[in-house]
Coordinates of C-alpha atoms and ligand atoms in Angstrom, one line a residue:
M11 CA 0.0 0.0 0.0
R12 CA 1.3 3.5 -0.8
I13 CA 1.6 5.7 2.1
V14 CA 1.3 9.5 1.8
V15 CA 2.0 12.1 4.4
L16 CA 0.6 15.5 3.7
R17 CA 1.5 18.1 6.2
A18 CA -0.4 21.3 5.9
F19 CA 0.3 24.4 7.8
R20 CA -2.2 27.3 7.9
P21 CA -2.0 28.8 4.5
S22 CA -2.0 32.3 5.9
L23 CA 1.6 31.2 6.7
L24 CA 2.4 28.4 4.3
I25 CA 1.3 25.0 3.0
V26 CA 4.0 22.4 2.7
V27 CA 3.4 19.0 1.1
H28 CA 5.8 16.3 2.2
K29 CA 6.0 13.1 0.5
P30 CA 4.2 10.0 1.4
V31 CA 3.0 8.6 4.7
A32 CA -0.3 8.4 6.3
V33 CA -3.6 6.7 6.4
G34 CA -7.3 7.2 6.1
G35 CA -8.5 10.5 4.7
L36 CA -10.6 10.9 1.6
C37 CA -10.0 7.8 -0.4
G38 CA -11.0 5.3 2.3
L39 CA -14.4 6.9 2.7
G40 CA -17.7 5.5 1.8
G41 CA -16.8 1.9 2.6
L42 CA -14.6 1.9 -0.4
G43 CA -11.7 0.4 1.4
S44 CA -9.2 2.1 -0.9
E45 CA -5.9 3.5 -0.4
L46 CA -5.2 7.2 -0.3
C47 CA -4.5 8.0 -3.9
E48 CA -2.0 10.3 -5.4
R49 CA -4.3 12.5 -7.4
D50 CA -3.3 16.2 -7.6
W51 CA -3.3 16.9 -3.9
L52 CA -4.8 20.4 -4.3
R53 CA -8.0 18.7 -5.5
C54 CA -7.9 15.3 -4.0
G55 CA -6.4 16.7 -0.8
D56 CA -8.7 19.7 -0.8
A57 CA -11.2 17.4 0.7
A58 CA -9.4 15.7 3.4
F59 CA -7.0 18.3 4.6
L60 CA -8.1 21.8 4.0
R61 CA -10.1 23.7 6.6
P62 CA -12.5 26.6 6.4
G63 CA -10.8 29.8 5.4
W64 CA -8.0 28.1 3.6
A65 CA -8.0 29.4 0.1
L66 CA -6.1 28.0 -2.8
P67 CA -4.6 29.8 -5.7
S68 CA -6.3 29.8 -9.1
D69 CA -5.2 30.8 -12.6
M70 CA -8.2 32.1 -14.4
T71 CA -7.3 33.6 -17.7
T72 CA -6.6 32.4 -21.2
P73 CA -6.5 34.2 -24.5
S74 CA -9.7 34.9 -26.3
A75 CA -11.1 33.9 -29.6
S76 CA -14.4 32.9 -31.1
T77 CA -16.1 30.1 -32.8
S78 CA -19.3 30.1 -34.8
G79 CA -22.1 27.8 -35.7
S80 CA -25.8 27.8 -36.2
N81 CA -28.3 27.2 -33.5
P82 CA -32.1 27.4 -33.4
S83 CA -32.8 29.2 -30.1
F84 CA -35.9 30.2 -28.2
N85 CA -36.6 33.9 -27.9
P86 CA -39.4 34.7 -25.5
G87 CA -38.8 38.4 -25.3
S88 CA -35.5 39.4 -26.6
N89 CA -33.3 41.5 -24.4
S90 CA -30.6 42.0 -27.0
G91 CA -29.9 45.6 -28.0
S92 CA -30.6 46.9 -24.5
N93 CA -27.1 45.8 -23.4
P94 CA -25.1 44.2 -26.1
G95 CA -21.8 44.4 -24.4
S96 CA -20.2 44.9 -21.0
N97 CA -17.8 47.5 -22.5
F98 CA -14.9 45.1 -21.7
G99 CA -14.3 45.0 -25.5
S100 CA -14.6 42.1 -27.9
G101 CA -10.8 41.7 -28.0
A102 CA -10.5 41.4 -24.3
H103 CA -9.1 38.2 -22.8
K104 CA -11.8 35.7 -21.9
P105 CA -11.6 34.0 -18.6
R106 CA -10.6 30.3 -18.6
P107 CA -13.8 28.3 -19.5
F108 CA -15.6 26.3 -16.9
V109 CA -18.1 23.6 -17.7
G110 CA -20.2 22.0 -15.0
G111 CA -22.4 18.9 -15.2
N112 CA -25.3 19.1 -12.7
W113 CA -26.5 15.5 -12.5
K114 CA -29.4 16.6 -10.3
M115 CA -31.3 13.6 -8.8
N116 CA -30.2 11.2 -11.6
T117 CA -27.8 8.2 -12.0
D118 CA -27.4 5.3 -9.6
R119 CA -24.2 3.8 -8.2
A120 CA -23.2 2.0 -11.3
S121 CA -24.2 4.5 -13.9
G122 CA -22.8 7.4 -11.9
L123 CA -19.5 5.7 -11.6
A124 CA -19.4 4.8 -15.3
L125 CA -20.2 8.4 -16.2
A126 CA -17.6 9.9 -13.9
K127 CA -14.9 7.6 -15.3
A128 CA -16.0 8.5 -18.9
V129 CA -15.9 12.2 -18.1
A130 CA -12.4 11.8 -16.5
A131 CA -11.1 10.1 -19.7
A132 CA -12.8 12.4 -22.2
T133 CA -11.7 15.6 -20.6
K134 CA -8.1 14.6 -19.9
P135 CA -6.9 16.2 -23.2
L136 CA -8.7 19.5 -22.3
E137 CA -7.2 20.0 -18.8
E138 CA -4.8 22.6 -19.9
A139 CA -7.4 24.7 -21.5
M140 CA -10.4 24.7 -19.2
D141 CA -11.9 23.6 -15.9
V142 CA -14.5 20.8 -15.7
A143 CA -16.7 19.9 -12.7
I144 CA -19.4 17.3 -12.1
F145 CA -22.1 17.6 -9.5
P146 CA -23.4 14.1 -8.6
P147 CA -26.0 13.4 -6.0
F148 CA -24.7 13.6 -2.4
V149 CA -24.7 9.9 -1.8
Y150 CA -22.4 9.1 -4.6
L151 CA -19.8 11.8 -3.9
P152 CA -17.3 9.5 -2.0
L153 CA -17.6 6.8 -4.7
I154 CA -17.0 9.3 -7.5
S155 CA -14.3 11.1 -5.6
Q156 CA -12.4 7.8 -5.5
A157 CA -12.9 7.2 -9.2
L158 CA -11.6 10.7 -10.1
C159 CA -8.6 10.1 -7.8
D160 CA -7.9 6.7 -9.4
A161 CA -8.1 8.3 -12.9
G162 CA -5.6 11.0 -11.9
S163 CA -8.3 13.4 -13.1
K164 CA -8.4 17.2 -12.6
V165 CA -12.2 17.1 -13.0
M166 CA -13.5 19.0 -9.9
L167 CA -16.0 17.2 -7.7
G168 CA -19.0 19.4 -7.0
A169 CA -21.9 19.3 -4.6
Q170 CA -25.4 20.4 -5.7
D171 CA -26.1 22.2 -2.4
C172 CA -24.8 22.6 1.2
Y173 CA -26.0 23.8 4.5
I174 CA -25.0 26.9 6.4
A175 CA -23.8 25.4 9.7
E176 CA -20.7 23.3 10.4
K177 CA -22.6 20.6 12.3
G178 CA -25.5 20.0 14.6
A179 CA -29.2 19.3 14.7
F180 CA -30.1 20.0 11.0
T181 CA -31.8 16.8 9.9
G182 CA -31.1 15.9 6.3
E183 CA -28.5 18.6 5.7
V184 CA -24.9 18.3 4.6
S185 CA -22.2 20.7 5.8
I186 CA -19.3 22.1 3.9
G187 CA -16.9 20.3 6.2
M188 CA -18.5 17.0 5.2
L189 CA -18.3 17.9 1.6
K190 CA -14.6 18.8 1.8
D191 CA -14.0 15.6 3.7
V192 CA -15.1 13.5 0.7
G193 CA -13.2 15.5 -2.0
V194 CA -15.7 18.2 -3.0
S195 CA -14.1 21.4 -4.2
A196 CA -17.1 23.3 -5.8
V197 CA -20.7 23.8 -4.7
L198 CA -23.8 25.0 -6.6
V199 CA -25.6 27.7 -4.7
G200 CA -29.0 29.2 -5.5
H201 CA -29.9 26.8 -8.4
S202 CA -33.3 27.7 -9.7
E203 CA -34.7 24.3 -8.6
R204 CA -33.7 25.1 -5.0
R205 CA -35.0 28.7 -5.3
H206 CA -38.3 27.8 -6.8
I207 CA -39.1 24.2 -5.8
M208 CA -37.5 24.2 -2.4
H209 CA -38.4 27.9 -1.9
E210 CA -34.9 29.0 -0.8
G211 CA -34.8 32.8 -0.3
D212 CA -32.2 35.4 -1.0
D213 CA -30.8 35.5 2.6
F214 CA -30.4 31.7 2.6
V215 CA -28.5 31.9 -0.8
T216 CA -26.3 34.7 0.6
A217 CA -25.4 32.7 3.6
K218 CA -24.5 29.7 1.5
V219 CA -22.3 31.8 -0.8
D220 CA -20.6 33.1 2.4
F221 CA -20.0 29.6 3.7
V222 CA -18.7 28.1 0.5
L223 CA -16.3 31.0 -0.1
A224 CA -15.1 31.1 3.5
A225 CA -14.3 27.5 3.2
G226 CA -12.1 28.2 0.2
L227 CA -14.3 26.2 -2.2
T228 CA -15.5 27.3 -5.6
C229 CA -19.0 28.7 -5.4
V230 CA -21.1 28.5 -8.5
L231 CA -23.8 31.1 -7.9
C232 CA -26.8 30.5 -10.1
I233 CA -29.1 33.4 -11.0
G234 CA -31.7 34.0 -13.7
E235 CA -35.1 35.3 -14.5
K236 CA -38.4 33.5 -14.9
L237 CA -40.4 33.6 -18.1
E238 CA -42.8 36.3 -16.9
Q239 CA -39.9 38.4 -15.8
R240 CA -38.3 38.1 -19.2
V241 CA -41.4 39.0 -21.2
T242 CA -42.0 42.0 -19.0
G243 CA -38.4 43.2 -19.6
Q244 CA -37.1 42.5 -16.1
T245 CA -34.2 40.2 -17.0
D246 CA -31.4 42.6 -16.1
H247 CA -33.1 43.8 -13.0
I248 CA -33.7 40.3 -11.6
N249 CA -30.1 39.3 -12.3
E250 CA -28.9 42.5 -10.7
L251 CA -30.9 41.8 -7.6
Q252 CA -29.9 38.2 -7.3
L253 CA -26.2 39.1 -7.8
E254 CA -26.2 42.0 -5.4
R255 CA -28.0 40.0 -2.7
G256 CA -26.0 36.8 -3.3
L257 CA -22.7 38.6 -3.2
K258 CA -23.6 41.0 -0.4
H259 CA -20.7 39.9 1.8
T260 CA -18.3 38.7 -0.8
K261 CA -14.9 40.4 -0.9
V262 CA -12.9 41.1 -4.1
E263 CA -10.2 38.7 -3.0
Q264 CA -12.7 35.9 -3.0
L265 CA -13.7 36.4 -6.6
S266 CA -11.2 33.9 -7.9
K267 CA -13.4 31.2 -6.3
L268 CA -16.6 32.6 -7.7
V269 CA -18.4 31.4 -10.8
V270 CA -21.7 32.9 -11.8
A271 CA -24.1 30.7 -13.7
Y272 CA -26.7 32.7 -15.7
E273 CA -29.6 30.3 -16.0
P274 CA -32.9 31.7 -17.3
V275 CA -35.5 29.6 -15.5
W276 CA -37.6 29.2 -18.6
A277 CA -34.6 27.6 -20.4
I278 CA -33.8 25.0 -17.7
G279 CA -34.8 21.5 -18.7
T280 CA -37.2 22.8 -21.3
G281 CA -35.2 22.4 -24.5
K282 CA -35.6 26.2 -25.0
T283 CA -32.2 27.8 -25.2
A284 CA -31.6 31.5 -25.0
T285 CA -30.3 33.0 -28.2
P286 CA -26.6 33.7 -28.1
Q287 CA -27.4 37.4 -28.4
D288 CA -29.9 37.3 -25.5
A289 CA -27.5 35.3 -23.3
Q290 CA -24.6 37.6 -24.1
S291 CA -26.7 40.6 -23.4
A292 CA -27.7 39.3 -19.9
Q293 CA -24.2 38.1 -19.2
A294 CA -22.7 41.4 -20.2
H295 CA -25.0 43.1 -17.8
I296 CA -24.0 40.7 -15.1
R297 CA -20.3 41.6 -15.7
T298 CA -21.2 45.2 -15.6
V299 CA -22.8 44.7 -12.2
L300 CA -19.8 42.8 -11.0
A301 CA -17.6 45.7 -12.1
E302 CA -19.7 48.1 -10.2
M303 CA -19.4 46.0 -7.1
F304 CA -15.8 44.9 -7.3
G305 CA -14.1 47.0 -10.0
K306 CA -13.7 46.4 -13.7
E307 CA -10.4 44.4 -13.5
A308 CA -11.7 42.0 -10.9
A309 CA -15.0 41.6 -12.8
S310 CA -13.2 40.7 -16.0
T311 CA -11.7 37.6 -14.4
V312 CA -15.0 36.1 -13.2
R313 CA -16.2 33.1 -15.1
I314 CA -19.9 33.5 -16.2
Q315 CA -21.5 30.3 -17.4
Y316 CA -24.6 30.0 -19.4
G317 CA -27.1 27.3 -18.4
G318 CA -30.4 26.3 -19.8
S319 CA -30.8 23.6 -22.4
M320 CA -27.2 24.0 -23.7
T321 CA -26.5 21.1 -26.1
A322 CA -23.7 19.8 -28.2
A323 CA -25.4 21.6 -31.2
N324 CA -25.6 25.1 -29.7
A325 CA -22.7 25.2 -27.2
A326 CA -20.1 26.6 -29.6
T327 CA -22.2 29.5 -30.8
L328 CA -23.1 30.4 -27.2
M329 CA -19.6 30.2 -26.0
A330 CA -18.3 32.3 -28.9
E331 CA -19.8 35.3 -27.1
Q332 CA -17.4 37.4 -25.1
D333 CA -19.2 37.0 -21.7
I334 CA -20.1 33.4 -22.0
N335 CA -17.3 31.5 -20.3
G336 CA -18.6 28.0 -20.3
G337 CA -21.8 26.3 -19.4
L338 CA -23.7 24.7 -16.6
L339 CA -25.5 21.6 -18.0
G340 CA -28.3 19.5 -16.7
G341 CA -29.6 17.0 -19.3
A342 CA -26.5 17.2 -21.5
S343 CA -24.2 16.3 -18.6
L344 CA -25.8 12.8 -18.4
K345 CA -24.8 11.9 -22.0
I346 CA -21.1 11.5 -22.3
E347 CA -21.0 12.3 -26.0
D348 CA -22.8 15.6 -25.5
F349 CA -20.9 16.5 -22.4
T350 CA -17.6 15.8 -24.1
A351 CA -18.6 17.8 -27.2
I352 CA -19.6 20.8 -25.0
C353 CA -16.3 20.7 -23.1
Q354 CA -14.5 20.6 -26.4
A355 CA -16.4 23.6 -27.6
A356 CA -15.6 25.4 -24.4
A357 CA -11.9 24.7 -24.8
A358 CA -12.0 25.8 -28.4
S359 CA -13.8 29.0 -27.5
V360 CA -10.6 30.5 -26.1
K361 CA -8.1 29.1 -28.6
A362 CA -6.4 31.7 -30.9
Ligands
PEP26 C1 -29.4 23.2 -14.9 O1 -30.2 22.5 -14.3 O2 -28.6 23.9 -14.4 C2 -29.6 23.1 -16.4 C3 -28.9 24.0 -17.1 O3 -30.3 22.1 -16.9 P1 -30.5 21.8 -18.5 O4 -29.2 21.8 -19.1 O5 -31.2 20.4 -18.5 O6 -31.4 22.8 -19.0

């Protein structure tokens, strides 16, 4: 058995990784009975060894370029024209793309494991160009964490939600510490299904953002308007409100761990995709709001994903837009061919 010793000092001072020794930790969780693997320790070790408040460095920028293609999109009240660009300039560098697969309440042990292995293999050649995350159901996180470790994959393991306390009498909830303990390094916050089916309000969303960022994990903050809000011209206003409330306590130095997912509610799981122009318009406005809150330079580095019926057919056209820096996928993340094609389109969207 390989033994690894990882000694971590408080990063406010220093983190030192020593070679091998030790037991337990992440990879033995979930009754998997496996050894502690040697996957990139920043990701694999995130889980087992980092503690709240420990932030990790992240390189976020890659050169920009665009791709094109055709895409039949839904247009229930176009917003384009009102805010076609964030004034960051079409030649500006695009942030490093980030594609996330939100599996929601889908897969089982065998199919989830197979899908995770397939994602790890398919995205290996893209690791230099982009970040990829998968968000399986809670119960499969340890299993999939192990599979990603075994594959030596840089795919980030994500959780679909979290709770806003470290431990205690909160039946049914899962804390950030627990998520880190099994290898999670990213968390979805404020997904529309949680906002609108579970009735999670703005204050709850804000608290979750605060918890995730304070723990040094990547926070994917989901925002977006409902159909009636779009047709009545409130898209930018709703995004502004959700952004300002969600990031009420966020500090500029935490932005490297923030990803914003613009997900028009009417597009999620409906097969109705926003037009690239409408998505760009909304996302340009989101970047403008971020610039007002945190400054233009900091705002230019934040990854803004589009989510809502993104497919292998429309991904390249969407991600060719300046302020669309990847995607958050539901349905398409469950089909390896589609997920792979979308990741490839994301990587190509920043190639010269
Ligand atoms: C989502 O749930 O975040 C999502 C974008 O779903 P879909 O891709 O299925 O629309």
